[in-house]
PDB file of C-alpha atoms (C1' of nucleotides) in Angstrom:
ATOM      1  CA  UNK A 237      73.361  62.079  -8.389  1.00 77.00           C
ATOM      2  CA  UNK A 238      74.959  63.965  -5.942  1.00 78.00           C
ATOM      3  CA  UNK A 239      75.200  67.461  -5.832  1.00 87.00           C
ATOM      4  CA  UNK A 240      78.430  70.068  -6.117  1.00 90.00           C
ATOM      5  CA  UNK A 241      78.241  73.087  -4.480  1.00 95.00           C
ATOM      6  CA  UNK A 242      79.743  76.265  -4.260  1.00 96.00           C
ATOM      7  CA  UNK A 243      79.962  78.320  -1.350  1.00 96.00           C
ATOM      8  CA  UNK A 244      81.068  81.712  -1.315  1.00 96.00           C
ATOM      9  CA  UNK A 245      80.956  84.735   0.892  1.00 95.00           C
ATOM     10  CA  UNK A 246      79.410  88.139   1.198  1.00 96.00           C
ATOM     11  CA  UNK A 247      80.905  90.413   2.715  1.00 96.00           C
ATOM     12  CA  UNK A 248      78.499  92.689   4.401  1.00 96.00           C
ATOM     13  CA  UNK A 249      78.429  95.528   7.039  1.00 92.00           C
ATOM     14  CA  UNK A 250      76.355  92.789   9.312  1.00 93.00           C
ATOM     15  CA  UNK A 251      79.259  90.024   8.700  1.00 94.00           C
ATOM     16  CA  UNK A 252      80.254  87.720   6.311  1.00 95.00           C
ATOM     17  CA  UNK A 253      77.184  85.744   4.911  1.00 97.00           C
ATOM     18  CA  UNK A 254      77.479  82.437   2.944  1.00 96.00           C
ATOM     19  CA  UNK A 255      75.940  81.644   0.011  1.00 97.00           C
ATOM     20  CA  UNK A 256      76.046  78.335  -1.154  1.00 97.00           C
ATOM     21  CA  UNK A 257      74.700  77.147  -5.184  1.00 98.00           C
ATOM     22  CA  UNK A 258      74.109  74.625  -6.972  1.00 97.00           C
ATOM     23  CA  UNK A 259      73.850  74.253 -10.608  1.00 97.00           C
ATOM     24  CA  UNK A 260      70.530  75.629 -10.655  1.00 97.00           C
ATOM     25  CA  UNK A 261      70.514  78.380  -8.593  1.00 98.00           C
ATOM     26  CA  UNK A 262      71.403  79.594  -4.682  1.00 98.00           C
ATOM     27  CA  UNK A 263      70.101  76.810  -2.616  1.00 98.00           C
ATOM     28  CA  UNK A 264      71.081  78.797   0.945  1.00 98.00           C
ATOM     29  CA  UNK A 265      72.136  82.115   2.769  1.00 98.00           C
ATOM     30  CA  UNK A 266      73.542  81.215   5.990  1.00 97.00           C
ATOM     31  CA  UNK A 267      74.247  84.010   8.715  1.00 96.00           C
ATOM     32  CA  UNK A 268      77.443  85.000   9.574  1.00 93.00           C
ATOM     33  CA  UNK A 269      78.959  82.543  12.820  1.00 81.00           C
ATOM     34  CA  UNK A 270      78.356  84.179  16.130  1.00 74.00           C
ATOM     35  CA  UNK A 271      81.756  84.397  16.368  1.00 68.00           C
ATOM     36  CA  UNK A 272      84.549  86.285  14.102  1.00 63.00           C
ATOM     37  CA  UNK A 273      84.114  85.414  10.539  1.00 58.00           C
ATOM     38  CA  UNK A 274      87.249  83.525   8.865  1.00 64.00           C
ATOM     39  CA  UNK A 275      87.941  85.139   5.673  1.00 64.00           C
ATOM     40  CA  UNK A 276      88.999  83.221   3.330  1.00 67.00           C
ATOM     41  CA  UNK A 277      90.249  84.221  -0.103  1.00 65.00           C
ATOM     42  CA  UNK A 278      87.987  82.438  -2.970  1.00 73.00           C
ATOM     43  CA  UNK A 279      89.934  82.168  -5.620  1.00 74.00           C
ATOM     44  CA  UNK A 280      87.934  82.866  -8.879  1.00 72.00           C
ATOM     45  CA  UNK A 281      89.387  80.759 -11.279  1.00 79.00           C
ATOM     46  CA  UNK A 282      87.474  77.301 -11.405  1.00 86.00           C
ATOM     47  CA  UNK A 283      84.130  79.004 -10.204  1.00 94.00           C
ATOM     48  CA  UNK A 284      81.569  78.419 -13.224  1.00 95.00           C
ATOM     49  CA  UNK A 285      80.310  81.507 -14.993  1.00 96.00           C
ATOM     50  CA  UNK A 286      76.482  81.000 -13.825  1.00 97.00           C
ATOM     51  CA  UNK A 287      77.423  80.847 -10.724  1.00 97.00           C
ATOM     52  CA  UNK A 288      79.844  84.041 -10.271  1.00 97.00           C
ATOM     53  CA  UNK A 289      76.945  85.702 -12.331  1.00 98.00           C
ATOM     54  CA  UNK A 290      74.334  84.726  -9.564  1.00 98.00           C
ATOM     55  CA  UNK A 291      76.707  85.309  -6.837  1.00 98.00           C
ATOM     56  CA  UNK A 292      77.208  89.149  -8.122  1.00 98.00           C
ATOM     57  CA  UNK A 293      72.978  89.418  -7.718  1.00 98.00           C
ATOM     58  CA  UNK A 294      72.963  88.083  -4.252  1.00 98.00           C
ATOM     59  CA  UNK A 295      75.534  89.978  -3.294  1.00 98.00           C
ATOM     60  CA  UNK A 296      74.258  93.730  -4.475  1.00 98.00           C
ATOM     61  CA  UNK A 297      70.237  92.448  -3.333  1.00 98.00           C
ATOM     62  CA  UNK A 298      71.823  90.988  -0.030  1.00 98.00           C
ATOM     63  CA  UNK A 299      73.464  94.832   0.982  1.00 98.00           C
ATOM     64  CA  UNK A 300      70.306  95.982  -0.724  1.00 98.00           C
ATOM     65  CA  UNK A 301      67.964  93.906   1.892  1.00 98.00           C
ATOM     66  CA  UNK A 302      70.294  94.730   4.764  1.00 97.00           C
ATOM     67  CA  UNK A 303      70.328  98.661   4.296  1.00 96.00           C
ATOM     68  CA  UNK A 304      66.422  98.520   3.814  1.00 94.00           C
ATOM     69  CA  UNK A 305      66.330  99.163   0.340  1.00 96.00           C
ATOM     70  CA  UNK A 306      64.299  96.528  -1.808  1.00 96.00           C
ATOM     71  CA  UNK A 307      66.358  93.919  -4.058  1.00 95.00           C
ATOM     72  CA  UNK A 308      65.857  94.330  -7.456  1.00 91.00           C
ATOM     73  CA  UNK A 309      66.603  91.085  -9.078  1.00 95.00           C
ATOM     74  CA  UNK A 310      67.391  87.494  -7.588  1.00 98.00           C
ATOM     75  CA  UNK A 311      69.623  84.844  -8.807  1.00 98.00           C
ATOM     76  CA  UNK A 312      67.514  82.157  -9.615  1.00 98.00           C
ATOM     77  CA  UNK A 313      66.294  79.871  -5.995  1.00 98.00           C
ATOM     78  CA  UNK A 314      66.874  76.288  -6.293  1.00 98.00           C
ATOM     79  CA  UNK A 315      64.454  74.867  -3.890  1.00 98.00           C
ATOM     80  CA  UNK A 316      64.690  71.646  -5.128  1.00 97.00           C
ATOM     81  CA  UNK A 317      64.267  68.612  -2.573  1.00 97.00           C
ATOM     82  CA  UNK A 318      61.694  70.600  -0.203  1.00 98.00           C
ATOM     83  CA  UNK A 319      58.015  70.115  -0.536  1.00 98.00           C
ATOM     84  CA  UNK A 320      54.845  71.027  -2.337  1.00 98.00           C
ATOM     85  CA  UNK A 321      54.214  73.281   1.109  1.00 98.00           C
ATOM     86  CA  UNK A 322      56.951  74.814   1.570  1.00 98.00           C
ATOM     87  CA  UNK A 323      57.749  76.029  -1.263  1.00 98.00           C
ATOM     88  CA  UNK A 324      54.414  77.274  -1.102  1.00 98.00           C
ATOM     89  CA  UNK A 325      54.931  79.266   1.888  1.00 98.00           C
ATOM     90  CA  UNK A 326      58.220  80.874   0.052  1.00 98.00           C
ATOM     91  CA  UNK A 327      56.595  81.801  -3.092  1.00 98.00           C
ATOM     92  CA  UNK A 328      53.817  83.686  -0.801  1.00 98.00           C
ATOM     93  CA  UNK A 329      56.659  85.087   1.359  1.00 98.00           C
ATOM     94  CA  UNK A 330      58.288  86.948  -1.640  1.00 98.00           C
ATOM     95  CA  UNK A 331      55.511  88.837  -2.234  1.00 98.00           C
ATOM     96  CA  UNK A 332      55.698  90.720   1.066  1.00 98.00           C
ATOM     97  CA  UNK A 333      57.641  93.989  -0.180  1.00 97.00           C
ATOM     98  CA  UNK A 334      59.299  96.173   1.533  1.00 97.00           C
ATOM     99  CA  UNK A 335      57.545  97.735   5.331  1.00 97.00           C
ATOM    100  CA  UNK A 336      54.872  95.021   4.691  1.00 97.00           C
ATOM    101  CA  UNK A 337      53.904  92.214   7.046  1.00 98.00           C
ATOM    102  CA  UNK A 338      51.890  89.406   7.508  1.00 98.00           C
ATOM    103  CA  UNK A 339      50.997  87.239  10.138  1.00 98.00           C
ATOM    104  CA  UNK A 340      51.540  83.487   9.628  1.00 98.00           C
ATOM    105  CA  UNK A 341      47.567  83.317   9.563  1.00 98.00           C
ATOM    106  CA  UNK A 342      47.150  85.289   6.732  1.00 98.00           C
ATOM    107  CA  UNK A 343      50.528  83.597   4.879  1.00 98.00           C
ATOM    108  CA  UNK A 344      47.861  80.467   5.893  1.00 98.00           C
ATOM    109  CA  UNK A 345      45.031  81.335   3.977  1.00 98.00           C
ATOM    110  CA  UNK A 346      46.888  82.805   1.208  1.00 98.00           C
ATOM    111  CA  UNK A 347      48.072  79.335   0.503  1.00 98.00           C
ATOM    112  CA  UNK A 348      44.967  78.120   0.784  1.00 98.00           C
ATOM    113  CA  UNK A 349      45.871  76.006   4.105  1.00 98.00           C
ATOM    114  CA  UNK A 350      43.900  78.490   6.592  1.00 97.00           C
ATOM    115  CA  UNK A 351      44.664  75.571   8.960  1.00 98.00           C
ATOM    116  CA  UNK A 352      48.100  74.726   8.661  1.00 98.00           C
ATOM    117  CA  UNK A 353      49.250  78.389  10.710  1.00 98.00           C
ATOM    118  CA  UNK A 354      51.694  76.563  12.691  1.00 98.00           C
ATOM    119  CA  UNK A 355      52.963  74.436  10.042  1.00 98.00           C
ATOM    120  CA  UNK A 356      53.339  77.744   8.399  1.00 98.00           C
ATOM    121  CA  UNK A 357      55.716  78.833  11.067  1.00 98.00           C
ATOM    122  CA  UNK A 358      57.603  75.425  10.530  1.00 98.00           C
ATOM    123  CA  UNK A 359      58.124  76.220   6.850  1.00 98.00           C
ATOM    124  CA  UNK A 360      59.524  79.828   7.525  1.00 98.00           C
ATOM    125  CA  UNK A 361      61.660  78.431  10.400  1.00 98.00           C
ATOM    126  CA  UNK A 362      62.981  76.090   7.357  1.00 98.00           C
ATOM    127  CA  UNK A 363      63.672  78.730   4.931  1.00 98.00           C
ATOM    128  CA  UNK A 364      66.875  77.709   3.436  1.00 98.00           C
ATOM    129  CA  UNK A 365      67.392  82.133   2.129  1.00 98.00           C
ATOM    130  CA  UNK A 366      66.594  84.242   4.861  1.00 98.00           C
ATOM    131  CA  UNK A 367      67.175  87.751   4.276  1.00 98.00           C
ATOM    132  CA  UNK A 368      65.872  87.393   0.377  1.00 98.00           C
ATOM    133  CA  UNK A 369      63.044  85.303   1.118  1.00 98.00           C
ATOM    134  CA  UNK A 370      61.698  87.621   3.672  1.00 98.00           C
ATOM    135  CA  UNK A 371      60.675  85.151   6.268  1.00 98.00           C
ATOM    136  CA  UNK A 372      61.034  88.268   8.576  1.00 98.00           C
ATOM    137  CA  UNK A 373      58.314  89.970   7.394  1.00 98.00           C
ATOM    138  CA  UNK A 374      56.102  87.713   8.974  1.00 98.00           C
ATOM    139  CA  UNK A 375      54.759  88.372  12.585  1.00 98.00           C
ATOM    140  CA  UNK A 376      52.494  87.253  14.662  1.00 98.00           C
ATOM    141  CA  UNK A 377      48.635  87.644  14.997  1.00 97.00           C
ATOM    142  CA  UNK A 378      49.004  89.767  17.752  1.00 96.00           C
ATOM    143  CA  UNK A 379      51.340  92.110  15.668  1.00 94.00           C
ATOM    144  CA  UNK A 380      54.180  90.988  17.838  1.00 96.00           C
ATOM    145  CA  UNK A 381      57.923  89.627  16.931  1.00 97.00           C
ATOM    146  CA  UNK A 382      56.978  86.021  16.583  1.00 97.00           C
ATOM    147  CA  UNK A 383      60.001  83.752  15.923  1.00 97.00           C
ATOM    148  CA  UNK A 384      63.338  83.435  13.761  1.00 98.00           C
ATOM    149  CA  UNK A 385      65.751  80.904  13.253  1.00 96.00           C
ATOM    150  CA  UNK A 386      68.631  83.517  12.641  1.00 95.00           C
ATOM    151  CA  UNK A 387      68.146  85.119  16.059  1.00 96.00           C
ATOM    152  CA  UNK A 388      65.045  87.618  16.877  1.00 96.00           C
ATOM    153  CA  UNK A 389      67.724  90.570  17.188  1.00 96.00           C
ATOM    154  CA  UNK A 390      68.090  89.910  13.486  1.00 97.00           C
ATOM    155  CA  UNK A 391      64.582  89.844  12.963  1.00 97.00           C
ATOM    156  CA  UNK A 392      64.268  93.068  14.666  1.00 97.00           C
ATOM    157  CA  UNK A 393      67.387  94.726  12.770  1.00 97.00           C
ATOM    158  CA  UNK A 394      65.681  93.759   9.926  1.00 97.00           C
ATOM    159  CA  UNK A 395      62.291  95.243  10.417  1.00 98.00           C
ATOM    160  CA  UNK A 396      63.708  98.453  11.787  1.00 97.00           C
ATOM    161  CA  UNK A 397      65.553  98.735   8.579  1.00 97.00           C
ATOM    162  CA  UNK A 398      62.077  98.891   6.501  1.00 97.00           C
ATOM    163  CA  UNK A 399      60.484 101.234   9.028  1.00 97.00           C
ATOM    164  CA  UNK A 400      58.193  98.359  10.607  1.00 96.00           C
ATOM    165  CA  UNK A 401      57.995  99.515  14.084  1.00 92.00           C
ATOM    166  CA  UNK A 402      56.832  96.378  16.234  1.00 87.00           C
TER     167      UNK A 402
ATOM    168  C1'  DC B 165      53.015  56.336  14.644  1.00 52.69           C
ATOM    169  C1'  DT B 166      55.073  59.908  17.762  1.00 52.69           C
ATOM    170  C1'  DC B 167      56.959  64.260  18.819  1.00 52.69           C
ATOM    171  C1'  DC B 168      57.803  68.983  17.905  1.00 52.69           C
ATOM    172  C1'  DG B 169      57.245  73.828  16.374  1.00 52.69           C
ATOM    173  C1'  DC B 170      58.937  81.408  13.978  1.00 52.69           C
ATOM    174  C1'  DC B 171      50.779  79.899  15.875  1.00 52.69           C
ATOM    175  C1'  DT B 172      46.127  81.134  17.547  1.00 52.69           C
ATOM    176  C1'  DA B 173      41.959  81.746  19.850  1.00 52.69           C
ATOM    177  C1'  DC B 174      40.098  81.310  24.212  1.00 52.69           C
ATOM    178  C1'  DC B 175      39.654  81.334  29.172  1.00 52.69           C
ATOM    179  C1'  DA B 176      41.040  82.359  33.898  1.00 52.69           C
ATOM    180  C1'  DA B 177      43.311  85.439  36.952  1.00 52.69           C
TER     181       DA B 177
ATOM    182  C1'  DT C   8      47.218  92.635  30.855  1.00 52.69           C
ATOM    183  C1'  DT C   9      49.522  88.269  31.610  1.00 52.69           C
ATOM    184  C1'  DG C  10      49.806  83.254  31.660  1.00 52.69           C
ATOM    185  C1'  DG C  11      48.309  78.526  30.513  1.00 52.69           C
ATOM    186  C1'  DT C  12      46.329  75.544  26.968  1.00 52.69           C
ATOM    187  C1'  DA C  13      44.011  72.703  23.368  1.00 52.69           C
ATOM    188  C1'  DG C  14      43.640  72.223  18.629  1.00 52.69           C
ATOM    189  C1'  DG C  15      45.087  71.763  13.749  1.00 52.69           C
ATOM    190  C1'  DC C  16      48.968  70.789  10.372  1.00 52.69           C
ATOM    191  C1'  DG C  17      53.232  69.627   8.072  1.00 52.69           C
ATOM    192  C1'  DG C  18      57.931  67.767   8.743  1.00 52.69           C
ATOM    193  C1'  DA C  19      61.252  64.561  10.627  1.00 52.69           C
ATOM    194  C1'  DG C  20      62.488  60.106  12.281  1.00 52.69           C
TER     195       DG C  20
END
DNA sequence: CTCCGCCTACCAA
DNA sequence: TTGGTAGGCGGAG
């Protein structure tokens, strides 16, 4: 079975995000483009309820997130099609609140994979919701940036938005 | 199987 | 401190 989805925009002081569901739930938050962002009208009509109701959550914890305030409830994730582990890794990720960090290490042995720290990285690199799954809350050992798929600028903005100072 | 990566601890300058 | 590196693991092909 193949699945629909829906993508629609936020519009946020940082750009125009894209979140994209499926029946279940939001299966991704992409960044805005580099570029300028192409607005497009969406037109409501033919959007299923759910899914404008979920949309309205990601929206308000999305400007919440950005302007370093915590998100108070979450549309429900649809994380279906990844793995055992990574999902793993998210769950563990949500739980880092607001100003908190962890290293990928201790992400590691909270899974109970002390081992797999670079595989740890690889999930977080893989997170499908950046922003609300706070894959940049994690740094490294060393207390310093570590990596991120969306750009480390946006890692940084991020952080600095929470009061982590690096 | 091979190759790669948002890592780490360790060792040499 | 900085720079190079081997090791351990999961994911992708």
């Amino acid at each position: 079975m193949k699945t629909r989805w829906v993508d629609l925009p936020v519009y946020t002081r940082a750009g125009q995000f894209i979140a994209r569901y499926s029946e279940k739930g939001l299966a991704e938050l992409n960044f805005p483009p580099v570029g300028r962002a192409s607005s497009r009208a969406v037109n409501p009509i033919g959007i299923p309820a759910p899914i404008r109701r979920w949309h309205r959550a990601t929206a308000t914890a999305l400007k919440a997130v950005l302007a370093g305030r915590a998100a108070k409830t979450l549309p429900p994730l649809d994380w279906s099609g990844k793995t055992e582990f990574q999902k793993s890794v998210w769950r563990a990720l949500r739980k880092i609140r607001r100003g908190q960090t962890r290293s990928y290490g201790e992400i590691a042995r909270a899974i109970g994979s002390p081992g797999a720290v670079r595989a740890v990285g690889g999930a977080c690199g893989a997170n499908p919701i950046p922003v609300l799954v706070p894959c940049h809350r994690v740094l490294a050992a060393n207390g310093k940036i570590g990596g991120f798929s969306g750009g480390l600028k946006r890692k940084r903005e991020l952080l600095a938005r929470e009061g982590v100072s690096l």
